Amino acid sequence: MIRRNRGNGIGMTQRENVNQAGRVAPAPTGSIREVEPLALLEVEGLAKVYRDPMTLKPFTAVNGLSFTLGRGEIFGLLGPNGAGKTTTIKLILGLAKPTRGMIRLDGRDPRDPEARRRLGYLPENPCFYDHLTATEYLELTCALFGLDARAGRRTGATLLERLGLAAHARKPLRKYSKGMTQRLGLAQALLNEPTFLVLDEPMSGLDPIGRAEVKQILREERTRGTTILMSSHVLAETESICDRVGIMSGGKLLEVGTVPGLLATGVREWEIAVESLPERAAAELSAAGHRVEPLGTRWLIHVVEGPALQRALGLLTQSEVFIHSVEPRRETLEEHFVRALSRGKGNE
């Protein structure tokens, strides 16, 4: 029998023998013992307090964050401006020192050189030496990482091809558009083949085609086992790519979960499509608080609550209206995000 033990966030699988009395006997010498990998990132009780340099008044930017990221996972960190997302990223990267709390990156302090060696980072507003070309900049990045120059050039050329920059590889960076600069920033973040990739607003400045290409690259990196932490204001893009999301406000983490899990109970309304709608039936539905709107040659009726759905269907049946379809409309991540922020403010 295989028994799975869990404790302190560490999973372990051990093969054990069970005797006839139902008691677990010690595993014999040489038995199979498999240990599940630890989380790649562990954050516990993280806080960062700044002081105003003039008044010395404290300001809490991050307050008591705790979460973990598994290997090969894309995690979206969401929140309005000033929520603490960028400060959290700086703490995780070791660019700022926490006031309280613990961060472990692959079991190490994030400031440990060994932890940083397999770390990739794209800041919100990447800034490069604009007199260099993309090829020259990636060669400089290779040197800073201590990578083999020849292998680094090959990897850099491959990344520029993947990101649609191969034709502009020898163009000075001062001639790059915002979207091209963003793509180059992602290339340098991937140059050292990181196991942990941190992206601050990675879709910024990209057109729809560019966003689709970047999402595909991130999916490919996830398939390779890379863990990705990304912050974003583009919630539709986050919903389509992230395995889990965390919603921040006021330095606190309000919710963490999978996107389907967060939206599982989020049926916001029902949509009834009908072929035609008599004026009297439309007036009664509107008077009952339902939104009625034309949709091409049909009509669409929006019903907010389940019990009201039965009454609306009964009214349509009595009016001999042909009902084409009845479908639930679940809330989007953006709608859930707004509701979570409203609840968070109400609990402050």
Coordinates of C-alpha atoms in Angstrom, one line a residue:
M1 CA 0.0 0.0 0.0
I2 CA 1.2 3.5 -0.7
R3 CA 0.5 6.0 2.0
R4 CA 1.0 9.7 1.3
N5 CA 2.2 11.7 4.3
R6 CA 2.0 15.5 4.4
G7 CA 3.3 17.9 7.0
N8 CA 4.7 21.4 7.1
G9 CA 4.1 21.8 3.4
I10 CA 6.3 18.9 2.4
G11 CA 4.8 15.9 0.6
M12 CA 6.3 12.4 0.9
T13 CA 5.3 9.1 -0.6
Q14 CA 6.6 5.9 1.1
R15 CA 5.9 2.3 0.3
E16 CA 4.9 0.4 3.5
N17 CA 3.7 -3.1 4.5
V18 CA 0.4 -3.6 6.3
N19 CA 0.0 -6.8 8.4
Q20 CA -3.2 -8.7 8.9
A21 CA -4.0 -6.7 12.0
G22 CA -4.2 -3.6 9.9
R23 CA -1.1 -2.0 11.4
V24 CA 1.6 -0.5 9.3
A25 CA 4.8 -2.4 9.5
P26 CA 8.2 -0.7 9.1
A27 CA 9.3 -0.6 5.5
P28 CA 11.9 -3.2 4.9
T29 CA 15.5 -2.3 4.0
G30 CA 15.8 -1.5 0.3
S31 CA 12.1 -0.6 -0.1
I32 CA 11.1 2.1 -2.5
R33 CA 11.0 5.6 -1.1
E34 CA 10.0 8.6 -3.2
V35 CA 10.1 12.1 -2.0
E36 CA 8.0 14.7 -3.8
P37 CA 9.8 17.9 -4.7
L38 CA 9.5 20.9 -2.4
A39 CA 7.7 24.1 -3.6
L40 CA 10.0 26.2 -5.7
L41 CA 9.0 29.4 -3.9
E42 CA 7.9 29.6 -0.2
V43 CA 6.7 32.9 1.2
E44 CA 5.6 33.1 4.9
G45 CA 4.4 36.1 6.9
L46 CA 6.1 38.5 4.5
A47 CA 6.0 42.2 5.4
K48 CA 7.7 45.4 4.3
V49 CA 7.4 48.7 6.2
Y50 CA 8.9 51.9 4.8
R51 CA 9.3 55.2 6.6
D52 CA 8.7 58.6 5.1
P53 CA 12.2 60.3 4.9
M54 CA 10.7 63.6 6.0
T55 CA 8.1 62.7 8.7
L56 CA 9.5 59.2 9.6
K57 CA 5.8 58.0 9.5
P58 CA 5.7 54.3 8.8
F59 CA 3.9 53.0 5.7
T60 CA 3.2 49.3 5.3
A61 CA 3.6 48.3 1.6
V62 CA 3.3 44.5 2.2
N63 CA 1.5 43.0 5.1
G64 CA 1.6 39.3 6.1
L65 CA 1.8 37.6 2.8
S66 CA 2.0 33.8 2.8
F67 CA 1.9 31.5 -0.3
T68 CA 3.9 28.9 -2.2
L69 CA 4.5 28.3 -5.9
G70 CA 5.0 24.8 -7.3
R71 CA 7.3 23.8 -10.1
G72 CA 6.0 24.3 -13.6
E73 CA 3.3 26.7 -12.5
I74 CA 2.2 30.0 -13.9
F75 CA 1.0 32.3 -11.0
G76 CA -0.6 35.6 -11.6
L77 CA -0.3 38.4 -9.0
L78 CA -3.2 40.8 -9.4
G79 CA -4.0 44.1 -7.8
P80 CA -4.7 47.8 -8.4
N81 CA -1.9 50.3 -8.5
G82 CA -0.3 50.6 -5.0
A83 CA -1.5 47.1 -3.9
G84 CA 2.1 46.0 -3.2
K85 CA 2.8 43.8 -6.2
T86 CA 6.0 45.4 -7.3
T87 CA 7.3 45.6 -3.7
T88 CA 6.5 41.9 -3.3
I89 CA 8.4 41.1 -6.4
K90 CA 11.4 43.1 -5.2
L91 CA 11.4 41.2 -1.9
I92 CA 11.2 37.8 -3.7
L93 CA 14.1 38.8 -5.9
G94 CA 16.2 40.0 -3.0
L95 CA 16.3 43.6 -4.2
A96 CA 14.7 44.8 -1.0
K97 CA 15.0 43.5 2.5
P98 CA 11.8 42.3 4.3
T99 CA 10.8 43.9 7.6
R100 CA 9.4 40.5 8.7
G101 CA 8.8 37.1 7.3
M102 CA 10.6 34.4 5.3
I103 CA 11.3 33.8 1.6
R104 CA 12.9 30.6 0.3
L105 CA 13.7 30.2 -3.4
D106 CA 14.4 26.5 -4.1
G107 CA 15.2 26.2 -0.4
R108 CA 17.6 29.1 -0.4
D109 CA 17.6 32.8 0.6
P110 CA 16.8 34.8 -2.6
R111 CA 20.0 36.8 -2.1
D112 CA 22.1 33.6 -2.3
P113 CA 24.1 33.6 -5.6
E114 CA 23.1 30.0 -6.2
A115 CA 19.4 31.0 -6.0
R116 CA 19.9 33.9 -8.4
R117 CA 21.8 31.8 -10.9
R118 CA 18.6 30.2 -12.3
L119 CA 16.4 33.3 -11.9
G120 CA 15.0 35.3 -14.8
Y121 CA 13.5 38.8 -14.4
L122 CA 11.6 41.2 -16.6
P123 CA 10.9 44.6 -14.9
E124 CA 7.8 46.6 -15.6
N125 CA 9.8 49.2 -17.6
P126 CA 13.0 47.5 -18.9
C127 CA 15.8 50.0 -19.8
F128 CA 18.8 49.0 -21.9
Y129 CA 22.0 50.6 -23.2
D130 CA 20.4 52.1 -26.3
H131 CA 23.6 52.3 -28.3
L132 CA 23.9 48.5 -28.3
T133 CA 22.2 46.1 -30.7
A134 CA 20.0 43.3 -29.4
T135 CA 22.8 40.8 -30.2
E136 CA 25.4 42.9 -28.3
Y137 CA 23.1 43.3 -25.3
L138 CA 22.4 39.6 -25.0
E139 CA 26.2 38.9 -25.3
L140 CA 26.7 41.4 -22.4
T141 CA 24.0 39.6 -20.4
C142 CA 25.8 36.3 -21.0
A143 CA 29.0 37.7 -19.6
L144 CA 27.2 39.0 -16.5
F145 CA 25.7 35.5 -15.9
G146 CA 29.1 33.9 -16.5
L147 CA 27.7 31.8 -19.4
D148 CA 29.8 30.3 -22.1
A149 CA 30.1 33.0 -24.9
R150 CA 29.5 30.6 -27.8
A151 CA 26.6 28.8 -26.3
G152 CA 25.2 32.1 -25.1
R153 CA 25.2 33.5 -28.7
R154 CA 23.4 30.4 -30.0
T155 CA 20.8 30.7 -27.2
G156 CA 20.4 34.4 -27.8
A157 CA 19.9 34.0 -31.5
T158 CA 17.3 31.3 -30.9
L159 CA 15.4 33.6 -28.4
L160 CA 15.5 36.5 -30.8
E161 CA 14.0 34.2 -33.5
R162 CA 11.3 33.0 -31.0
L163 CA 10.4 36.5 -30.1
G164 CA 10.2 37.9 -33.6
L165 CA 13.4 40.1 -33.3
A166 CA 15.8 38.2 -35.5
A167 CA 15.4 40.7 -38.3
H168 CA 16.2 43.5 -35.9
A169 CA 19.1 41.8 -34.1
R170 CA 21.7 44.3 -35.3
K171 CA 19.5 47.4 -35.0
P172 CA 20.5 49.9 -32.2
L173 CA 18.1 49.6 -29.3
R174 CA 17.3 53.3 -29.4
K175 CA 15.3 52.6 -32.5
Y176 CA 13.2 49.9 -30.9
S177 CA 9.5 50.4 -30.2
K178 CA 8.0 49.8 -26.8
G179 CA 6.8 46.4 -27.9
M180 CA 10.2 45.4 -29.3
T181 CA 11.9 46.5 -26.1
Q182 CA 9.5 44.4 -24.1
R183 CA 10.3 41.4 -26.3
L184 CA 14.0 41.9 -25.8
G185 CA 13.5 42.1 -22.0
L186 CA 11.8 38.7 -22.1
A187 CA 14.7 37.3 -24.2
Q188 CA 17.3 38.5 -21.6
A189 CA 15.1 37.0 -18.8
L190 CA 15.1 33.6 -20.6
L191 CA 18.8 33.7 -21.6
N192 CA 20.1 31.7 -18.6
E193 CA 17.3 29.1 -19.0
P194 CA 15.8 30.0 -15.6
T195 CA 13.9 27.6 -13.3
F196 CA 12.0 30.6 -11.9
L197 CA 10.9 33.5 -14.1
V198 CA 9.5 36.7 -12.6
L199 CA 7.6 39.0 -15.0
D200 CA 6.3 42.5 -14.0
E201 CA 3.6 43.5 -16.5
P202 CA 5.0 41.3 -19.3
M203 CA 2.2 42.2 -21.8
S204 CA 2.8 46.0 -21.5
G205 CA 3.3 47.7 -24.9
L206 CA 2.5 44.5 -26.9
D207 CA -0.1 44.4 -29.7
P208 CA -2.7 41.5 -29.7
I209 CA -0.4 39.4 -31.9
G210 CA 2.6 40.1 -29.6
R211 CA 0.6 39.1 -26.6
A212 CA -0.5 35.9 -28.2
E213 CA 3.1 35.0 -29.1
V214 CA 4.4 35.8 -25.5
K215 CA 1.6 33.7 -24.0
Q216 CA 2.7 30.8 -26.2
I217 CA 6.3 31.2 -25.1
L218 CA 5.2 31.2 -21.5
R219 CA 3.2 28.0 -22.0
E220 CA 6.3 26.4 -23.6
E221 CA 8.4 27.4 -20.6
R222 CA 5.8 26.0 -18.2
T223 CA 6.0 22.7 -20.2
R224 CA 9.7 22.7 -19.6
G225 CA 9.1 22.9 -15.9
T226 CA 9.8 26.6 -15.4
T227 CA 7.8 28.3 -12.6
I228 CA 6.5 31.7 -13.6
L229 CA 5.3 34.6 -11.4
M230 CA 3.7 37.4 -13.3
S231 CA 1.9 40.6 -12.3
S232 CA -0.5 42.1 -14.7
H233 CA -3.3 44.6 -15.2
V234 CA -4.5 42.7 -18.3
L235 CA -6.9 40.4 -16.5
A236 CA -8.3 38.7 -19.6
E237 CA -4.7 37.6 -20.5
T238 CA -4.1 36.5 -17.0
E239 CA -7.3 34.4 -17.0
S240 CA -6.3 32.6 -20.2
I241 CA -2.8 31.6 -19.1
C242 CA -2.4 31.4 -15.3
D243 CA -2.8 28.2 -13.3
R244 CA -3.5 30.1 -10.1
V245 CA -3.9 33.8 -9.2
G246 CA -3.5 35.8 -6.1
I247 CA -5.5 39.1 -5.6
M248 CA -3.7 41.8 -3.6
S249 CA -5.0 45.0 -2.1
G250 CA -3.5 47.3 0.5
G251 CA -0.4 45.1 0.8
K252 CA -2.5 42.1 1.8
L253 CA -3.4 38.9 -0.2
L254 CA -7.2 38.7 -0.3
E255 CA -7.5 35.5 -2.3
V256 CA -5.4 32.7 -3.8
G257 CA -6.8 29.9 -6.0
T258 CA -7.1 28.4 -9.4
V259 CA -9.0 30.5 -11.9
P260 CA -11.7 27.9 -12.4
G261 CA -11.9 27.5 -8.6
L262 CA -12.4 31.2 -8.0
L263 CA -15.0 31.4 -10.7
A264 CA -16.8 28.1 -10.0
T265 CA -19.7 29.6 -8.1
G266 CA -19.8 32.8 -10.1
V267 CA -22.9 32.4 -12.2
R268 CA -23.8 36.1 -12.5
E269 CA -26.9 35.8 -14.6
W270 CA -28.9 33.6 -17.1
E271 CA -29.3 34.5 -20.7
I272 CA -32.5 33.5 -22.5
A273 CA -32.4 33.8 -26.3
V274 CA -35.8 33.9 -28.0
E275 CA -36.8 34.2 -31.7
S276 CA -39.4 37.0 -31.2
L277 CA -40.8 38.8 -28.3
P278 CA -44.2 40.5 -28.1
E279 CA -44.2 44.0 -26.7
R280 CA -46.4 43.0 -23.7
A281 CA -44.0 40.2 -22.7
A282 CA -41.0 42.5 -23.1
A283 CA -42.7 45.1 -20.9
E284 CA -43.5 42.6 -18.2
L285 CA -40.0 41.2 -18.2
S286 CA -38.5 44.7 -17.9
A287 CA -40.9 45.5 -15.1
A288 CA -39.7 42.4 -13.2
G289 CA -36.1 43.9 -13.4
H290 CA -34.8 41.8 -16.3
R291 CA -32.7 43.4 -19.0
V292 CA -34.1 42.9 -22.5
E293 CA -32.1 43.7 -25.6
P294 CA -32.2 42.9 -29.3
L295 CA -29.6 40.6 -30.7
G296 CA -29.8 40.5 -34.5
T297 CA -33.1 38.8 -35.4
R298 CA -33.5 37.5 -31.9
W299 CA -34.0 38.9 -28.4
L300 CA -31.8 38.3 -25.4
I301 CA -33.2 38.4 -21.9
H302 CA -30.8 38.7 -18.9
V303 CA -32.1 37.1 -15.7
V304 CA -30.1 37.7 -12.5
E305 CA -31.3 35.0 -10.1
G306 CA -32.2 31.3 -10.4
P307 CA -35.8 31.6 -8.9
A308 CA -36.5 34.5 -11.3
L309 CA -35.4 32.3 -14.2
Q310 CA -38.3 29.9 -13.6
R311 CA -40.8 32.9 -13.5
A312 CA -39.3 34.4 -16.7
L313 CA -39.5 31.1 -18.5
G314 CA -43.1 30.6 -17.4
L315 CA -44.0 34.1 -18.7
L316 CA -42.4 33.3 -22.1
T317 CA -44.2 30.0 -22.3
Q318 CA -47.6 31.6 -21.5
S319 CA -46.9 34.2 -24.3
E320 CA -46.1 31.3 -26.7
V321 CA -42.6 32.6 -27.3
F322 CA -40.2 30.2 -28.9
I323 CA -37.2 29.8 -26.6
H324 CA -34.0 29.3 -28.6
S325 CA -31.5 28.7 -25.7
V326 CA -31.0 29.2 -21.9
E327 CA -27.4 29.6 -20.8
P328 CA -25.6 30.7 -17.6
R329 CA -23.2 33.5 -17.9
R330 CA -20.4 33.1 -15.4
E331 CA -18.4 36.0 -14.1
T332 CA -15.1 36.9 -15.7
L333 CA -11.9 37.1 -13.7
E334 CA -12.2 40.9 -14.0
E335 CA -15.6 40.9 -12.4
H336 CA -14.4 38.6 -9.7
F337 CA -11.4 40.8 -9.1
V338 CA -13.6 43.9 -8.7
R339 CA -15.9 42.1 -6.2
A340 CA -12.9 40.8 -4.2
L341 CA -11.5 44.3 -3.9
S342 CA -14.9 45.6 -2.8
R343 CA -15.1 42.9 -0.1
G344 CA -11.5 43.6 1.0
K345 CA -12.3 47.3 1.5
G346 CA -15.4 46.4 3.4
N347 CA -13.3 44.3 5.9
E348 CA -10.7 47.0 6.5

